[in-house]
Amino acid sequence: MAVTITEVPLRRRVRDRHHRGVRRWVVLALVTVGALVMLVPFAFMLLNAFKSPGDYSSGGPLSWPTEFYTWGLRTYWSEVNFPLKLWNSALIAGSVAVLGVVVSLLNAYALGIGRVRGRLWIVGLFLLANMLPQEALIYPLYYVAKEIGLYNTRLSVIIIFTVIQSAFGTYLLASVLGTFPRALLEAAALDGAGTWTVLWRVVFPHLRPTLAVLLIFFFIWTWNEFLIPLVMLIDNQTQTIPVALASLQGDRLMDAPTTNAGALISLVPAILFFLIFQRTLARGITAGAEK
Amino acid sequence: MAVPDTVAGTPSAATRTPAPAPRRRPGGRAAAYWLYLLPGAALFILVIGVPLVGTGYLSLTRWSGVGDPTFVGWDNYQRLLSDEVFWASFRNTVAMIVAMVVVPTLLGLLLASVLFDVIGRRFRPRTAAALRAAFYLPQVLPVVVAGIVWGWILRPDGAFNSLLDAVGLGALRHDWLGDPDTALPAVMAVMIWVQIGYPVVVFMAALQRVDPELYEAAEVDGANWRHRFRAITLPQIRPETFVVALTCTIAALKVFGPIYALTRGGPENATNVPSYFAYYTFFKKLQVGYGSAISTVLTVIIVVVAVAFIAVQARTERRDRGF
């Protein structure tokens, strides 16, 4: 193929380039239209979150709001006790992120650096565990949580997701540590450092960027989780933001503007993470994709 | 293994003195490393191992969640085979794979390549980054929140029908999620919207890894975008394509939140999927044994798909390196 391409005569090439000059604008226009279509639901949300119910029923979903009406937003905020939901979500996702990274690091240290026997099988097991459908675990977890008094506690969800997320973390970190420079370890061992010192003084600083990415991933994944929190957390004191919004679906309180207001404030924390961690995430997604 | 790092001295000294140290280490300290695995392994067994085995056992019983389970052997699995809802849920899974894997991966390849190769290089890279962010935004939204908003948009009096009215297509007004004929296509459209940003972002990041000189050389040779796409883009980002296809397929097999928020599997099971079917059987119908059988079948399918994917990838890699 390379040969035929180099034989393309010069004149044809020049015309091609001219052609592309026009066509690139068409391509840009098409992709921009696609991107705008992606944003339409967000626009609908914004447009309807600040309408009064009367305004909505007379003007419909597409009309411009006649006033900046925040009652829907405020009812949702207070009826749902949104600050508490925000705290629940943050507490669960934050604890899981930190604990999950610590457990992943310890596991991966034994597997990637310690190279314990059967490590390939163990890593494979962790990878499969991360792919399991949560339905395959949920009933026994629900039953046992009830028996031992952990049902409807945030702790139960924290423990479960620490394990599920660290299954992925272990897989990722073990393959990263598989290529850890042995010379560093040997130098530390010659200095008489034990495995614990090596972990925190040599391995941990080396892994810090990857651990930061994992921390953010764990946080966002846990924040967005639904099935296990839905089953485990049943009252207002413990529920997370997505569960609170979903359990109000079809409720009398939730007319269209209130639904949109609720969705909008549930979206705000997610957008904030996105903006704060965008760079780290872009790097992390590639790190994840490469191995 | 230690030798290349210690070549500083004379060859004989290098091999003689440091060699015993690294050899002693793996043998002597293996036990110490097992200790690090202990907390993780204990948690793993308690939270994943035991419940998994528990679900497997429960799938052989009849149980409402109170009292003792009654052992019934393979009854639940026999019942599954003749259960129309079970088959419908797996047919809908195929639709979910189309909406969450096939379409997003193909569209994602096209978009990533256009954004990177045309827009990123012929316009400013910031233009490409801004467009990428627009495609990625739905991925940031908790998927249940996305489901709730779309549920409202697609309602009979929702924004989509109003939009049809506004552009003069009012005749097409429809109860999109309420009609068994349109519910599944509507859910599929929502899932494409949710999913598309993931492949776009991964593929664009992957393209940054490709040597830009490859593209420049091809362009100087007169290769147009289509040539470059087939000869450079596709082969260069095959590993990422593979990872995206695998993770999206697993996600499609497990999809729960959007179905819960959009349709609860209805109308008439038109959008039911195995994981919602299992949830409903566990917690609404209180048939724990039957729900466990559904979950177990789903688990087996996911494990088989994952192992098959990984085996195929290993073989392709070997063939590429091979001969």
PDB file of C-alpha atoms in Angstrom, chain A residues 83-220:
ATOM      1  CA  PRO A  83     -26.725  18.234  53.073  1.00  0.00           C
ATOM      2  CA  LEU A  84     -27.037  14.940  54.967  1.00  0.00           C
ATOM      3  CA  LYS A  85     -27.192  12.970  51.686  1.00  0.00           C
ATOM      4  CA  LEU A  86     -24.158  14.839  50.465  1.00  0.00           C
ATOM      5  CA  TRP A  87     -22.328  13.981  53.676  1.00  0.00           C
ATOM      6  CA  ASN A  88     -23.365  10.290  53.399  1.00  0.00           C
ATOM      7  CA  SER A  89     -22.165  10.093  49.811  1.00  0.00           C
ATOM      8  CA  ALA A  90     -18.911  11.883  50.617  1.00  0.00           C
ATOM      9  CA  LEU A  91     -18.259   9.811  53.739  1.00  0.00           C
ATOM     10  CA  ILE A  92     -18.873   6.507  51.954  1.00  0.00           C
ATOM     11  CA  ALA A  93     -16.996   7.387  48.770  1.00  0.00           C
ATOM     12  CA  GLY A  94     -14.123   9.029  50.675  1.00  0.00           C
ATOM     13  CA  SER A  95     -13.634   6.140  53.102  1.00  0.00           C
ATOM     14  CA  VAL A  96     -13.808   3.590  50.306  1.00  0.00           C
ATOM     15  CA  ALA A  97     -11.280   5.540  48.246  1.00  0.00           C
ATOM     16  CA  VAL A  98      -8.713   5.680  51.071  1.00  0.00           C
ATOM     17  CA  LEU A  99      -9.259   2.160  52.434  1.00  0.00           C
ATOM     18  CA  GLY A 100      -9.476   0.690  48.951  1.00  0.00           C
ATOM     19  CA  VAL A 101      -6.139   2.214  47.962  1.00  0.00           C
ATOM     20  CA  VAL A 102      -4.453   0.958  51.166  1.00  0.00           C
ATOM     21  CA  VAL A 103      -5.760  -2.599  50.700  1.00  0.00           C
ATOM     22  CA  SER A 104      -4.833  -2.541  46.998  1.00  0.00           C
ATOM     23  CA  LEU A 105      -1.326  -1.383  47.845  1.00  0.00           C
ATOM     24  CA  LEU A 106      -0.772  -4.090  50.482  1.00  0.00           C
ATOM     25  CA  ASN A 107      -2.122  -6.808  48.161  1.00  0.00           C
ATOM     26  CA  ALA A 108      -0.127  -5.589  45.204  1.00  0.00           C
ATOM     27  CA  TYR A 109       3.028  -5.334  47.300  1.00  0.00           C
ATOM     28  CA  ALA A 110       2.801  -9.015  48.193  1.00  0.00           C
ATOM     29  CA  LEU A 111       1.921  -9.989  44.615  1.00  0.00           C
ATOM     30  CA  GLY A 112       4.064  -7.650  42.509  1.00  0.00           C
ATOM     31  CA  ILE A 113       7.153  -7.205  44.711  1.00  0.00           C
ATOM     32  CA  GLY A 114       6.955 -10.227  47.008  1.00  0.00           C
ATOM     33  CA  ARG A 115       6.058 -12.439  44.042  1.00  0.00           C
ATOM     34  CA  VAL A 116       4.355 -14.924  46.333  1.00  0.00           C
ATOM     35  CA  ARG A 117       3.609 -18.329  44.851  1.00  0.00           C
ATOM     36  CA  GLY A 118       0.558 -18.612  42.615  1.00  0.00           C
ATOM     37  CA  ARG A 119       0.423 -14.846  42.144  1.00  0.00           C
ATOM     38  CA  LEU A 120      -0.870 -15.077  38.562  1.00  0.00           C
ATOM     39  CA  TRP A 121      -3.874 -17.050  39.734  1.00  0.00           C
ATOM     40  CA  ILE A 122      -4.476 -14.679  42.609  1.00  0.00           C
ATOM     41  CA  VAL A 123      -4.332 -11.621  40.353  1.00  0.00           C
ATOM     42  CA  GLY A 124      -6.677 -13.334  37.882  1.00  0.00           C
ATOM     43  CA  LEU A 125      -9.081 -14.064  40.720  1.00  0.00           C
ATOM     44  CA  PHE A 126      -9.104 -10.407  41.778  1.00  0.00           C
ATOM     45  CA  LEU A 127      -9.723  -9.313  38.191  1.00  0.00           C
ATOM     46  CA  LEU A 128     -12.668 -11.702  37.830  1.00  0.00           C
ATOM     47  CA  ALA A 129     -14.057 -10.609  41.196  1.00  0.00           C
ATOM     48  CA  ASN A 130     -14.210  -7.051  39.932  1.00  0.00           C
ATOM     49  CA  MET A 131     -16.315  -8.179  36.981  1.00  0.00           C
ATOM     50  CA  LEU A 132     -18.839 -10.209  38.978  1.00  0.00           C
ATOM     51  CA  PRO A 133     -22.435  -9.018  38.889  1.00  0.00           C
ATOM     52  CA  GLN A 134     -23.315  -7.598  42.296  1.00  0.00           C
ATOM     53  CA  GLU A 135     -26.518  -9.666  42.244  1.00  0.00           C
ATOM     54  CA  ALA A 136     -24.325 -12.724  42.790  1.00  0.00           C
ATOM     55  CA  LEU A 137     -23.259 -11.335  46.182  1.00  0.00           C
ATOM     56  CA  ILE A 138     -26.128  -9.171  47.293  1.00  0.00           C
ATOM     57  CA  TYR A 139     -28.516 -11.568  48.984  1.00  0.00           C
ATOM     58  CA  PRO A 140     -25.994 -13.255  51.313  1.00  0.00           C
ATOM     59  CA  LEU A 141     -24.484  -9.829  52.093  1.00  0.00           C
ATOM     60  CA  TYR A 142     -27.930  -8.427  52.854  1.00  0.00           C
ATOM     61  CA  TYR A 143     -28.838 -11.413  55.020  1.00  0.00           C
ATOM     62  CA  VAL A 144     -25.592 -11.436  56.990  1.00  0.00           C
ATOM     63  CA  ALA A 145     -25.655  -7.649  57.436  1.00  0.00           C
ATOM     64  CA  LYS A 146     -29.109  -8.006  58.977  1.00  0.00           C
ATOM     65  CA  GLU A 147     -27.944 -10.813  61.265  1.00  0.00           C
ATOM     66  CA  ILE A 148     -24.944  -8.927  62.624  1.00  0.00           C
ATOM     67  CA  GLY A 149     -26.593  -5.505  62.868  1.00  0.00           C
ATOM     68  CA  LEU A 150     -24.774  -3.834  59.980  1.00  0.00           C
ATOM     69  CA  TYR A 151     -27.894  -3.491  57.838  1.00  0.00           C
ATOM     70  CA  ASN A 152     -28.783   0.114  57.031  1.00  0.00           C
ATOM     71  CA  THR A 153     -25.383   1.383  58.150  1.00  0.00           C
ATOM     72  CA  ARG A 154     -22.924   3.300  56.036  1.00  0.00           C
ATOM     73  CA  LEU A 155     -20.195   1.028  57.414  1.00  0.00           C
ATOM     74  CA  SER A 156     -21.642  -2.007  55.600  1.00  0.00           C
ATOM     75  CA  VAL A 157     -21.463  -0.223  52.252  1.00  0.00           C
ATOM     76  CA  ILE A 158     -17.952   1.054  53.014  1.00  0.00           C
ATOM     77  CA  ILE A 159     -16.669  -2.461  53.766  1.00  0.00           C
ATOM     78  CA  ILE A 160     -18.277  -3.999  50.685  1.00  0.00           C
ATOM     79  CA  PHE A 161     -16.991  -1.384  48.257  1.00  0.00           C
ATOM     80  CA  THR A 162     -13.526  -1.325  49.807  1.00  0.00           C
ATOM     81  CA  VAL A 163     -13.242  -4.980  48.780  1.00  0.00           C
ATOM     82  CA  ILE A 164     -14.859  -4.605  45.352  1.00  0.00           C
ATOM     83  CA  GLN A 165     -12.783  -1.563  44.384  1.00  0.00           C
ATOM     84  CA  SER A 166      -9.552  -2.984  45.779  1.00  0.00           C
ATOM     85  CA  ALA A 167     -10.061  -6.059  43.587  1.00  0.00           C
ATOM     86  CA  PHE A 168      -9.520  -3.792  40.595  1.00  0.00           C
ATOM     87  CA  GLY A 169      -6.802  -1.794  42.356  1.00  0.00           C
ATOM     88  CA  THR A 170      -4.884  -4.948  43.199  1.00  0.00           C
ATOM     89  CA  TYR A 171      -4.980  -6.062  39.589  1.00  0.00           C
ATOM     90  CA  LEU A 172      -3.806  -2.684  38.316  1.00  0.00           C
ATOM     91  CA  LEU A 173      -1.081  -2.098  40.926  1.00  0.00           C
ATOM     92  CA  ALA A 174       0.235  -5.657  40.758  1.00  0.00           C
ATOM     93  CA  SER A 175       0.891  -5.281  37.053  1.00  0.00           C
ATOM     94  CA  VAL A 176       2.484  -1.865  37.605  1.00  0.00           C
ATOM     95  CA  LEU A 177       4.714  -3.244  40.374  1.00  0.00           C
ATOM     96  CA  GLY A 178       5.692  -6.213  38.211  1.00  0.00           C
ATOM     97  CA  THR A 179       7.990  -3.805  36.358  1.00  0.00           C
ATOM     98  CA  PHE A 180       9.323  -2.081  39.491  1.00  0.00           C
ATOM     99  CA  PRO A 181      13.110  -1.514  39.221  1.00  0.00           C
ATOM    100  CA  ARG A 182      14.635  -4.403  41.172  1.00  0.00           C
ATOM    101  CA  ALA A 183      17.836  -2.437  41.704  1.00  0.00           C
ATOM    102  CA  LEU A 184      16.031  -0.048  44.047  1.00  0.00           C
ATOM    103  CA  LEU A 185      14.743  -2.949  46.130  1.00  0.00           C
ATOM    104  CA  GLU A 186      18.115  -4.596  46.285  1.00  0.00           C
ATOM    105  CA  ALA A 187      19.816  -1.382  47.314  1.00  0.00           C
ATOM    106  CA  ALA A 188      17.295  -0.969  50.125  1.00  0.00           C
ATOM    107  CA  ALA A 189      17.721  -4.585  51.202  1.00  0.00           C
ATOM    108  CA  LEU A 190      21.510  -4.146  51.329  1.00  0.00           C
ATOM    109  CA  ASP A 191      20.950  -1.161  53.601  1.00  0.00           C
ATOM    110  CA  GLY A 192      19.127  -3.526  55.925  1.00  0.00           C
ATOM    111  CA  ALA A 193      15.625  -2.183  55.314  1.00  0.00           C
ATOM    112  CA  GLY A 194      12.784  -4.569  56.156  1.00  0.00           C
ATOM    113  CA  THR A 195       9.800  -5.174  53.897  1.00  0.00           C
ATOM    114  CA  TRP A 196       7.684  -2.630  55.816  1.00  0.00           C
ATOM    115  CA  THR A 197      10.292   0.134  55.435  1.00  0.00           C
ATOM    116  CA  VAL A 198      10.760  -0.713  51.749  1.00  0.00           C
ATOM    117  CA  LEU A 199       7.019  -0.484  51.171  1.00  0.00           C
ATOM    118  CA  TRP A 200       6.659   3.021  52.645  1.00  0.00           C
ATOM    119  CA  ARG A 201      10.085   4.475  51.827  1.00  0.00           C
ATOM    120  CA  VAL A 202      10.723   3.037  48.363  1.00  0.00           C
ATOM    121  CA  VAL A 203       7.574   1.633  46.757  1.00  0.00           C
ATOM    122  CA  PHE A 204       4.985   4.125  48.014  1.00  0.00           C
ATOM    123  CA  PRO A 205       6.734   7.317  46.790  1.00  0.00           C
ATOM    124  CA  HIS A 206       7.347   5.672  43.427  1.00  0.00           C
ATOM    125  CA  LEU A 207       3.652   4.767  43.054  1.00  0.00           C
ATOM    126  CA  ARG A 208       2.183   8.007  44.336  1.00  0.00           C
ATOM    127  CA  PRO A 209       0.853   9.305  40.958  1.00  0.00           C
ATOM    128  CA  THR A 210      -0.850   5.987  40.193  1.00  0.00           C
ATOM    129  CA  LEU A 211      -2.301   5.841  43.694  1.00  0.00           C
ATOM    130  CA  ALA A 212      -3.727   9.344  43.262  1.00  0.00           C
ATOM    131  CA  VAL A 213      -5.514   8.248  40.096  1.00  0.00           C
ATOM    132  CA  LEU A 214      -6.851   5.138  41.813  1.00  0.00           C
ATOM    133  CA  LEU A 215      -8.090   7.242  44.716  1.00  0.00           C
ATOM    134  CA  ILE A 216     -10.103   9.474  42.385  1.00  0.00           C
ATOM    135  CA  PHE A 217     -11.458   6.522  40.417  1.00  0.00           C
ATOM    136  CA  PHE A 218     -12.565   4.728  43.574  1.00  0.00           C
ATOM    137  CA  PHE A 219     -14.205   7.881  44.841  1.00  0.00           C
ATOM    138  CA  ILE A 220     -16.195   8.540  41.669  1.00  0.00           C
TER     139      ILE A 220
END
